Coordinates of C-alpha atoms and ligand atoms in Angstrom, one line a residue:
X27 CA -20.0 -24.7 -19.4
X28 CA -21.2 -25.4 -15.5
X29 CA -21.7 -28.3 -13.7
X30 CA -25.4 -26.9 -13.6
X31 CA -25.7 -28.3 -17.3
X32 CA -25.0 -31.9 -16.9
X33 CA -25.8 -34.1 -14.4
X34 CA -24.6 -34.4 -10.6
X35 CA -21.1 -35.8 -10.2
X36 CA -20.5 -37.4 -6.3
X37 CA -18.2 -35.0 -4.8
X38 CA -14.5 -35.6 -5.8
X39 CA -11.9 -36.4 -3.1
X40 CA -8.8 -35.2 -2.2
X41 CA -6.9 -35.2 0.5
X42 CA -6.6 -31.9 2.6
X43 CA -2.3 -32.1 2.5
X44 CA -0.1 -29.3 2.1
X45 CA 2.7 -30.5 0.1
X46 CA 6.2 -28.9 -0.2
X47 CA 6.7 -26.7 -3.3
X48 CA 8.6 -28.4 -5.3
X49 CA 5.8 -31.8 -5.0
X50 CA 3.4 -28.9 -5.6
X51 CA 4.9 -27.9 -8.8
X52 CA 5.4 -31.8 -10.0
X53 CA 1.9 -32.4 -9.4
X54 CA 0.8 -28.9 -10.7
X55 CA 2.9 -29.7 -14.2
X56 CA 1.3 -33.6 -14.5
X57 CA -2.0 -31.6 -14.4
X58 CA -1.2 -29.0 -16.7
X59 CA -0.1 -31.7 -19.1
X60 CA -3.0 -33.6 -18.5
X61 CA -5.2 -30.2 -18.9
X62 CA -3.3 -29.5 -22.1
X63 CA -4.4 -32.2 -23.8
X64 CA -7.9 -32.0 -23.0
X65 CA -8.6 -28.3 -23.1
X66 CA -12.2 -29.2 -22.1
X67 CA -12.1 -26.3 -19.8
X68 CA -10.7 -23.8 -21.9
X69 CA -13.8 -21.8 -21.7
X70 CA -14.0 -20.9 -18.2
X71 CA -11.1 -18.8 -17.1
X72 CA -8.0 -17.3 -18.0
X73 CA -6.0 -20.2 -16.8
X74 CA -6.9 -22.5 -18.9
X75 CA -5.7 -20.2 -22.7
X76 CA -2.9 -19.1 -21.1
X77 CA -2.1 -22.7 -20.5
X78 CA -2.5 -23.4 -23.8
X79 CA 0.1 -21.2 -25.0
X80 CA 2.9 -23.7 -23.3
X81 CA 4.4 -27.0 -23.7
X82 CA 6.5 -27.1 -20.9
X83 CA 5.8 -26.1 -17.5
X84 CA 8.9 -24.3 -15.4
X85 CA 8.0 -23.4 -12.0
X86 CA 7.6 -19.8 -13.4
X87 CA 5.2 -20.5 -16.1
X88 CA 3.0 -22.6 -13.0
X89 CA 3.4 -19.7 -10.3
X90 CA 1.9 -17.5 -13.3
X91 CA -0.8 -19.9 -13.8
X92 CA -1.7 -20.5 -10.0
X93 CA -1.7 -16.6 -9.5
X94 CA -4.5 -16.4 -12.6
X95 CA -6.6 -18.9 -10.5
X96 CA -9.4 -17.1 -8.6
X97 CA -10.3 -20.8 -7.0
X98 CA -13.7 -20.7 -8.6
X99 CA -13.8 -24.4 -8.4
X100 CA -15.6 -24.8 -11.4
X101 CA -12.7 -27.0 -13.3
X102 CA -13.0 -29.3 -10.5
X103 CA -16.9 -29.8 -11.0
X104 CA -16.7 -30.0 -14.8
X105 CA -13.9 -32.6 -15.0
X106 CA -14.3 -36.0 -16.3
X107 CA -11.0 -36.9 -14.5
X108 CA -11.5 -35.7 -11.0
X109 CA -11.0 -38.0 -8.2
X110 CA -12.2 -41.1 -7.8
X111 CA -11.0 -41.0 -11.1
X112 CA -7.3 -42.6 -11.0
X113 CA -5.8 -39.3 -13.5
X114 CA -6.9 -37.3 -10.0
X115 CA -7.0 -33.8 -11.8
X116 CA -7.7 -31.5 -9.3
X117 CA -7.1 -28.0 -10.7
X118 CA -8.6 -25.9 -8.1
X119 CA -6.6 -27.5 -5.0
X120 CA -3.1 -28.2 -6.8
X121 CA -3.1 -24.6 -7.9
X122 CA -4.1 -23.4 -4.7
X123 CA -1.0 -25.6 -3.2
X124 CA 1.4 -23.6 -5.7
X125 CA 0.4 -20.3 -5.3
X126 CA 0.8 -20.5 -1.5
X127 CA 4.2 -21.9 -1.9
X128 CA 4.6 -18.6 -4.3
X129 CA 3.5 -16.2 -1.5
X130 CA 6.4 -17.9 0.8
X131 CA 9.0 -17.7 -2.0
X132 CA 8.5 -14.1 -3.0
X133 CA 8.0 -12.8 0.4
X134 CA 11.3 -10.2 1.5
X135 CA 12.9 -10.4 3.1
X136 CA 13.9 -13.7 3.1
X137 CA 14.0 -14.4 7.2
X138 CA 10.4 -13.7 7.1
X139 CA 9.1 -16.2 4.9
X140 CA 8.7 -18.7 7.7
X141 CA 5.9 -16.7 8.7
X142 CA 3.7 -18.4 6.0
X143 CA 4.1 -21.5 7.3
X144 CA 1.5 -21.5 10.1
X145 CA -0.1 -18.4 8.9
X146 CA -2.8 -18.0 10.9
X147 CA -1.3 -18.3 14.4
X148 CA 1.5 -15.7 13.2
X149 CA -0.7 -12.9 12.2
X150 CA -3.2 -13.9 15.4
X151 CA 0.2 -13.8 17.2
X152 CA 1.1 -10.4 16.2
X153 CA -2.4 -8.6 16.4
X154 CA -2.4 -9.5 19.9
X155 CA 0.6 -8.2 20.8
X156 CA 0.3 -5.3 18.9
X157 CA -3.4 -4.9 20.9
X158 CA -1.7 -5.6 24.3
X159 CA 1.0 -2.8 23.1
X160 CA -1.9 0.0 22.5
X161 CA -3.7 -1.0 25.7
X162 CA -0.5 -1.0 27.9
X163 CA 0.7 2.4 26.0
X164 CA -2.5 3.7 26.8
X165 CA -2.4 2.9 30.6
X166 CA 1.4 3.9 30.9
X167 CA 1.5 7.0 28.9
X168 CA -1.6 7.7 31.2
X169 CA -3.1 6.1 33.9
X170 CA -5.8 3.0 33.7
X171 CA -8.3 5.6 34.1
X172 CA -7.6 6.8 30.2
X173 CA -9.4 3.3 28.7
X174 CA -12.8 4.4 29.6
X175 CA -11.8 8.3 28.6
X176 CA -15.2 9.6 26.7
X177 CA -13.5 13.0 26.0
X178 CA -14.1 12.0 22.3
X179 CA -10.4 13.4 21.9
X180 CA -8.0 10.5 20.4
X181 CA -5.2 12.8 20.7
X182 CA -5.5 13.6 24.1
X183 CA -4.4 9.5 24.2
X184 CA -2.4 9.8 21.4
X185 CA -1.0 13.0 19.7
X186 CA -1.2 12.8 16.2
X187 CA 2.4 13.1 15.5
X188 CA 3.4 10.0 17.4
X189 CA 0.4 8.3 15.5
X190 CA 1.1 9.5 12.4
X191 CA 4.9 8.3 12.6
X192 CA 4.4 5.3 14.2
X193 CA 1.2 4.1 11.6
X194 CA 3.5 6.2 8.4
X195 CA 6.6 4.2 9.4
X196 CA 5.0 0.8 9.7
X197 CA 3.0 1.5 6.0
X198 CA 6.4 2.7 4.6
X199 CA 8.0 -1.1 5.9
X200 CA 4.9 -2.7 4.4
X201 CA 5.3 -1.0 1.1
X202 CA 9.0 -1.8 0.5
X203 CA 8.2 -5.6 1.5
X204 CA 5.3 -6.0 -0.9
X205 CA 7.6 -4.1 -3.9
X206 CA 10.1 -6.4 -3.2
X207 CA 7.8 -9.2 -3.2
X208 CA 6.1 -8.4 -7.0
X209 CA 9.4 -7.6 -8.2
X210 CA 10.5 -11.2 -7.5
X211 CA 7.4 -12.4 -8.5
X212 CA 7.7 -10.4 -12.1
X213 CA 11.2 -11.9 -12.7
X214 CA 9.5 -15.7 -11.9
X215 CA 7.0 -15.4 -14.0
X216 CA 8.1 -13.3 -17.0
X217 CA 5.7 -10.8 -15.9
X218 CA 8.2 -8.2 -15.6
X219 CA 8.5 -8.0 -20.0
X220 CA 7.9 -4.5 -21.3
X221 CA 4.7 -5.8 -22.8
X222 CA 3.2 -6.9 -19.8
X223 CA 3.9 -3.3 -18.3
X224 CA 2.5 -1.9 -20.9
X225 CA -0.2 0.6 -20.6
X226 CA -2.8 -1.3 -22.3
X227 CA -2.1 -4.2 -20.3
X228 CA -2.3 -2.5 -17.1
X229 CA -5.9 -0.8 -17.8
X230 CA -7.4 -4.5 -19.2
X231 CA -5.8 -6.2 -15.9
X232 CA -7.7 -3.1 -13.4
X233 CA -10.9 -4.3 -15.8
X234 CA -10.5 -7.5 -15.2
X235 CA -9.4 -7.6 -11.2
X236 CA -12.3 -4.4 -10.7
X237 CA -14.6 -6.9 -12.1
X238 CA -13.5 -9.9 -10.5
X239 CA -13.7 -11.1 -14.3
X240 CA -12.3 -14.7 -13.8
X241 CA -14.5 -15.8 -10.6
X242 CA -17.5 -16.4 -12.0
X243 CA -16.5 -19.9 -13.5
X244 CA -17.4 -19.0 -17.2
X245 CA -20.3 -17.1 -16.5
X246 CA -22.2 -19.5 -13.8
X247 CA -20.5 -18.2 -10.7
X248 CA -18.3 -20.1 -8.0
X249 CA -18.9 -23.7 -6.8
X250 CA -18.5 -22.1 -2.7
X251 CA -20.9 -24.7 -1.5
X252 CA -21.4 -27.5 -4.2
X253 CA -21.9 -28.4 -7.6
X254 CA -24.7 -25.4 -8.0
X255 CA -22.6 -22.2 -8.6
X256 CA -23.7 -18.7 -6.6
X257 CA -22.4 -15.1 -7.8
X258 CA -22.3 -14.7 -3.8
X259 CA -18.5 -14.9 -3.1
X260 CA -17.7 -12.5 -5.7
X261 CA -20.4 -10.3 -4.2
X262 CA -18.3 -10.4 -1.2
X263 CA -15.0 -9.9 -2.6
X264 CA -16.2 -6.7 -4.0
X265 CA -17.8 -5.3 -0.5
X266 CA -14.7 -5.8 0.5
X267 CA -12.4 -4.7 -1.6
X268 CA -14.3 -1.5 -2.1
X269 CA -14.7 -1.0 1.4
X270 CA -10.8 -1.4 2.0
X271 CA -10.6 1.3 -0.8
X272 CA -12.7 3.8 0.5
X273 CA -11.0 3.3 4.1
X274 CA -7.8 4.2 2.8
X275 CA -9.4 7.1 0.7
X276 CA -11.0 8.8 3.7
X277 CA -7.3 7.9 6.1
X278 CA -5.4 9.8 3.0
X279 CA -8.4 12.5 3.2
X280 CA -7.7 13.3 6.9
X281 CA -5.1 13.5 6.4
X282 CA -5.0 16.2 3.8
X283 CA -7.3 17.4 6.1
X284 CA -4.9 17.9 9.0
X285 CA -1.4 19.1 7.0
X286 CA -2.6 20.9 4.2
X287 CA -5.5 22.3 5.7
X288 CA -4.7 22.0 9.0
X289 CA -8.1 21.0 9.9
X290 CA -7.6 18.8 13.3
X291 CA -10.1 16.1 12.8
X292 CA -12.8 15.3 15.0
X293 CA -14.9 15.9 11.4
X294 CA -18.3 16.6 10.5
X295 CA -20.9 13.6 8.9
X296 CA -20.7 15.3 5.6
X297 CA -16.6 16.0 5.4
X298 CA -14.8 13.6 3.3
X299 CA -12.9 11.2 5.7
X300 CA -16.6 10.8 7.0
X301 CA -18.5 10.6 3.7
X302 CA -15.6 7.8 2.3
X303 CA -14.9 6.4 5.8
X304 CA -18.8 5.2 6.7
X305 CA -19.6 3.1 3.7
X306 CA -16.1 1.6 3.9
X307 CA -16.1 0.1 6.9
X308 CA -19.8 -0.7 6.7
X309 CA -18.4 -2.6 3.5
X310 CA -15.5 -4.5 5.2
X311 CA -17.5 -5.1 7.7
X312 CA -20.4 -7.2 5.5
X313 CA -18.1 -7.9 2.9
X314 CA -15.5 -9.8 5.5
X315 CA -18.1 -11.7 7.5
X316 CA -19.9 -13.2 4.3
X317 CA -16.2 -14.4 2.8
X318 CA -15.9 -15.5 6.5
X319 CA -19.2 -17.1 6.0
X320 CA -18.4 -18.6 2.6
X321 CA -15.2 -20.1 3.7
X322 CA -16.5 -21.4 7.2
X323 CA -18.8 -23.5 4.8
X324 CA -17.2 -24.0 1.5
X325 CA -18.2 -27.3 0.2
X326 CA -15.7 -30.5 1.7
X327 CA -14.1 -31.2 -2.4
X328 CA -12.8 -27.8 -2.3
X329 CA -12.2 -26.7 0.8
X330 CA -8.5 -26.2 1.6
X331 CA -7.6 -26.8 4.9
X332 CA -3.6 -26.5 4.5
X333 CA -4.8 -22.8 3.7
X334 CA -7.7 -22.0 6.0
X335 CA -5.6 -20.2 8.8
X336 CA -4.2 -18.0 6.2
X337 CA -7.2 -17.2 4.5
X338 CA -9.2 -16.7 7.7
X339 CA -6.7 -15.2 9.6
X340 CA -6.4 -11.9 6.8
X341 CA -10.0 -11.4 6.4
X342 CA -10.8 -11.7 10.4
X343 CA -8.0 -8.6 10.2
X344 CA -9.7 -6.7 8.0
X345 CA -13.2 -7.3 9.3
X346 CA -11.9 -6.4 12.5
X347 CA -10.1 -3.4 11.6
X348 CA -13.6 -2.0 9.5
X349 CA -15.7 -3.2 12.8
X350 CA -14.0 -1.7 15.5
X351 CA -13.5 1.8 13.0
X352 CA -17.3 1.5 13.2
X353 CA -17.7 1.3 16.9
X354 CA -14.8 4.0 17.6
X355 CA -17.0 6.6 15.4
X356 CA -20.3 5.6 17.1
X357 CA -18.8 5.4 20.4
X358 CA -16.5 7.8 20.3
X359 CA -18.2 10.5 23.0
X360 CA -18.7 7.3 25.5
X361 CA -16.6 5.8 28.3
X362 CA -15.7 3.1 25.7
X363 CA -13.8 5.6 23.2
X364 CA -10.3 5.2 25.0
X365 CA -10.7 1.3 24.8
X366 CA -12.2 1.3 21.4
X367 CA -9.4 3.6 20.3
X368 CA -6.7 1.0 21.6
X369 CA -8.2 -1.8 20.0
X370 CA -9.1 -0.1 16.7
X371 CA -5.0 1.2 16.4
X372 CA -4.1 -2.2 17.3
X373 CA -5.9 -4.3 14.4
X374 CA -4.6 -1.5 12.0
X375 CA -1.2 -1.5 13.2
X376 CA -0.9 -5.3 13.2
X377 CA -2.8 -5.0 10.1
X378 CA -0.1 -2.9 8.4
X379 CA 3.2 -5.2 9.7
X380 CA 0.9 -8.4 8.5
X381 CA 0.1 -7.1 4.7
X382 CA 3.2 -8.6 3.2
X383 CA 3.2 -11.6 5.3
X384 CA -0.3 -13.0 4.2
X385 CA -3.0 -13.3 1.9
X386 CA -3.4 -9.5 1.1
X387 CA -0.3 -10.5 -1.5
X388 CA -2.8 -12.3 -3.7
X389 CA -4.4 -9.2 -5.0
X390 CA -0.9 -8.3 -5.6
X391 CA 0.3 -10.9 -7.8
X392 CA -2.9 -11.6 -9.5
X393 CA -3.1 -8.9 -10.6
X394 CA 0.5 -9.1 -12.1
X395 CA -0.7 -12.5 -13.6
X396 CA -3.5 -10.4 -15.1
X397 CA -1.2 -7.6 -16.6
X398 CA 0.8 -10.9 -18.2
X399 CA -2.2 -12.3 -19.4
X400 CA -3.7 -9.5 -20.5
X401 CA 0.0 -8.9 -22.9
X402 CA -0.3 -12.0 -24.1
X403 CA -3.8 -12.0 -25.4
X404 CA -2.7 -8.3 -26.6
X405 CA -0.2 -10.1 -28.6
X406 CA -2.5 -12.0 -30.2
X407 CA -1.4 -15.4 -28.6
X408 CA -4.7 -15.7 -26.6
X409 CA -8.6 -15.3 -28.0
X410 CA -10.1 -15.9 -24.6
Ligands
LIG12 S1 -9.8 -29.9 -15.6 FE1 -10.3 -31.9 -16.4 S2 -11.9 -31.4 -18.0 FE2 -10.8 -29.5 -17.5 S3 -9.2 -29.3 -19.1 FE3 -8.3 -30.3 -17.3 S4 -8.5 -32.5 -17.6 FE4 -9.9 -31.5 -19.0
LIG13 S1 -10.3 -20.0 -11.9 FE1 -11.8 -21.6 -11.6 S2 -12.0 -22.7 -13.5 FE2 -10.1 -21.5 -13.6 S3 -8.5 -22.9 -13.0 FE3 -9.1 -21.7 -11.2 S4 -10.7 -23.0 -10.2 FE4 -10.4 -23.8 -12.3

């Protein structure tokens, strides 16, 4: 059920605070408890069986359950005990609050995780640096003169080998952080049980996380700008997570391409680096500016200003990184290719060192939640 079926609740309030995990888990465990006894909601997500299936609530069991959350908001809108109500259950944000403080507690290694405190700043920190880097290697390596080169030749600015070690070296970093991370998330959270690595659990949980199965708030769609529920933010996610796909599909295609074929690129419209590359960033590009969109004007009761910078900050990075790939293959015979180039390697570079340190690690453990969930419903614990 939606809050489209009964009648118009005034917003609920909360107050915008970030608290510290171990006040996030209290309060997350008083809801779940509350929730628990209730089970109004057990319709509209995964959250809310899998829930079901406890008594207790460790700090495992609620990372878990935060990590299921897609943040549809539709809990929030349907409960008779959201604020002003003095039982204050507020699903949507106190979840939100824990699975942050997850992201911090998994991230490796451990000197790092400070870097999810102010988010935003850190990873708008970083990309310019790593921007002012390009541009500065640019001018150095070659004279000013190179930034508004319209040879069309990237490697003229930068051989390929240096690029290739320099971007291969900072994806391998990347990699080992984010394993590191899910493995500490799949000892919290009891996700790392044989069942829930099972094979049938891993093709349900792609189902579900391809099909963004749990954001549409039981079937309505997601309360982004009130108590009437749009399919529009899932629309979004899609765009771009497709788009991100197929980016990396036609990077990986070059580079077959280059060492196994040893086809140097600049390549042809209908090649595939081209043919995967195009509709990729053309859907980063929409798919980033509408969740920028959605999240610029996400309705006051569940907006989430303790996590805006974090959530901004990785899809401004992305949309970036899909925009300026746009402009570089439409500009590249121009006086702009050598600047375009800089700034294009820049947001993909900072991109890369940023992908463990920010919100990219929901898909991660979400979809680790999913695999769990999916065991347990395999097991026959769940009918949702
Ligand atoms: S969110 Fe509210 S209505 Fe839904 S299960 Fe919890 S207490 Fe019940
Ligand atoms: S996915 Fe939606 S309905 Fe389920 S707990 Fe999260 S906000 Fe509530």
């Amino acid at each position: 059920m939606s809050m489209a079926d009964s009648a118009p609740v005034s917003p609920p309030v909360s107050p915008p605070v970030s608290p510290p995990a171990p006040a996030a888990l209290a309060e997350a465990a008083r809801l779940m408890t509350i929730c628990n006894a209730c089970r109004y909601c057990e319709g509209l997500c995964a959250v809310f069986p899998a829930m079901e299936l406890r008594r207790d609530f460790a700090a495992g069991d609620l990372n878990y359950l935060a990590n299921l959350c897609h943040g549809c908001g539709a809990c929030l809108y349907d409960c008779q005990f959201a604020p002003p109500h003095e039982f204050a259950v507020d699903v949507p944000r106190s979840l939100s609050a824990v699975r942050a403080a997850s992201y911090r507690s998994y991230a490796w290694p451990a000197a790092l995780r400070p870097l999810f405190d102010r988010n935003g700043l850190a990873v708008a920190a970083i990309a310019a640096a790593s921007l002012a880097a390009f541009l500065l290697g640019f001018v150095l390596a070659h004279d000013p003169a190179a930034l508004f080169d319209s040879s069309g030749a990237f490697y003229a600015l930068m051989p390929h080998a240096a690029m290739a070690g320099l971007f291969g070296a900072a994806g391998l970093y990347a990699l080992l952080a984010l394993i590191m991370g899910y493995r500490a998330f799949r000892r919290d959270t009891g996700a790392a049980s044989p069942a829930a690595s099972s094979g049938g659990s891993l093709w349900q949980a792609m189902r579900d996380a391809g099909r963004l199965r749990y954001l549409d708030g039981g079937g309505a769609g997601c309360h982004d700008t009130g108590a009437v529920p749009r399919d529009r933010r899932r629309l979004f996610h899609h765009l771009t997570f497709y788009g991100f796909l197929l980016c990396f599909a036609a990077t990986v295609a070059g580079t077959a391409y280059h060492y196994l074929l040893g086809w140097p690129a600049p390549y042809g419209l209908l090649s595939l680096p081209k043919l995967f590359g195009i509709p990729g960033g053309i859907g980063l590009t929409i798919g980033t500016a509408g969740l920028l969109h959605l999240k610029l004007c996400r309705t006051p009761p569940l907006a989430d200003p303790a996590r805006f910078g974090m959530d901004t900050a990785f899809i401004a990075m992305l949309g970036l990184t899909g925009l300026t790939g746009l402009l570089l293959m439409g500009f590249r015979e121009t006086p702009a290719m050598g600047l375009l180039l800089a700034v294009h390697l820049g947001f993909v570079f900072a991109l890369f060192l940023t992908l463990p340190y920010g919100k990219f690690v929901h898909g991660l453990y979400r979809f680790g939640a999913l695999m769990l969930y999916a065991a347990e419903r395999k097991a026959g614990q769940l009918e949702h």
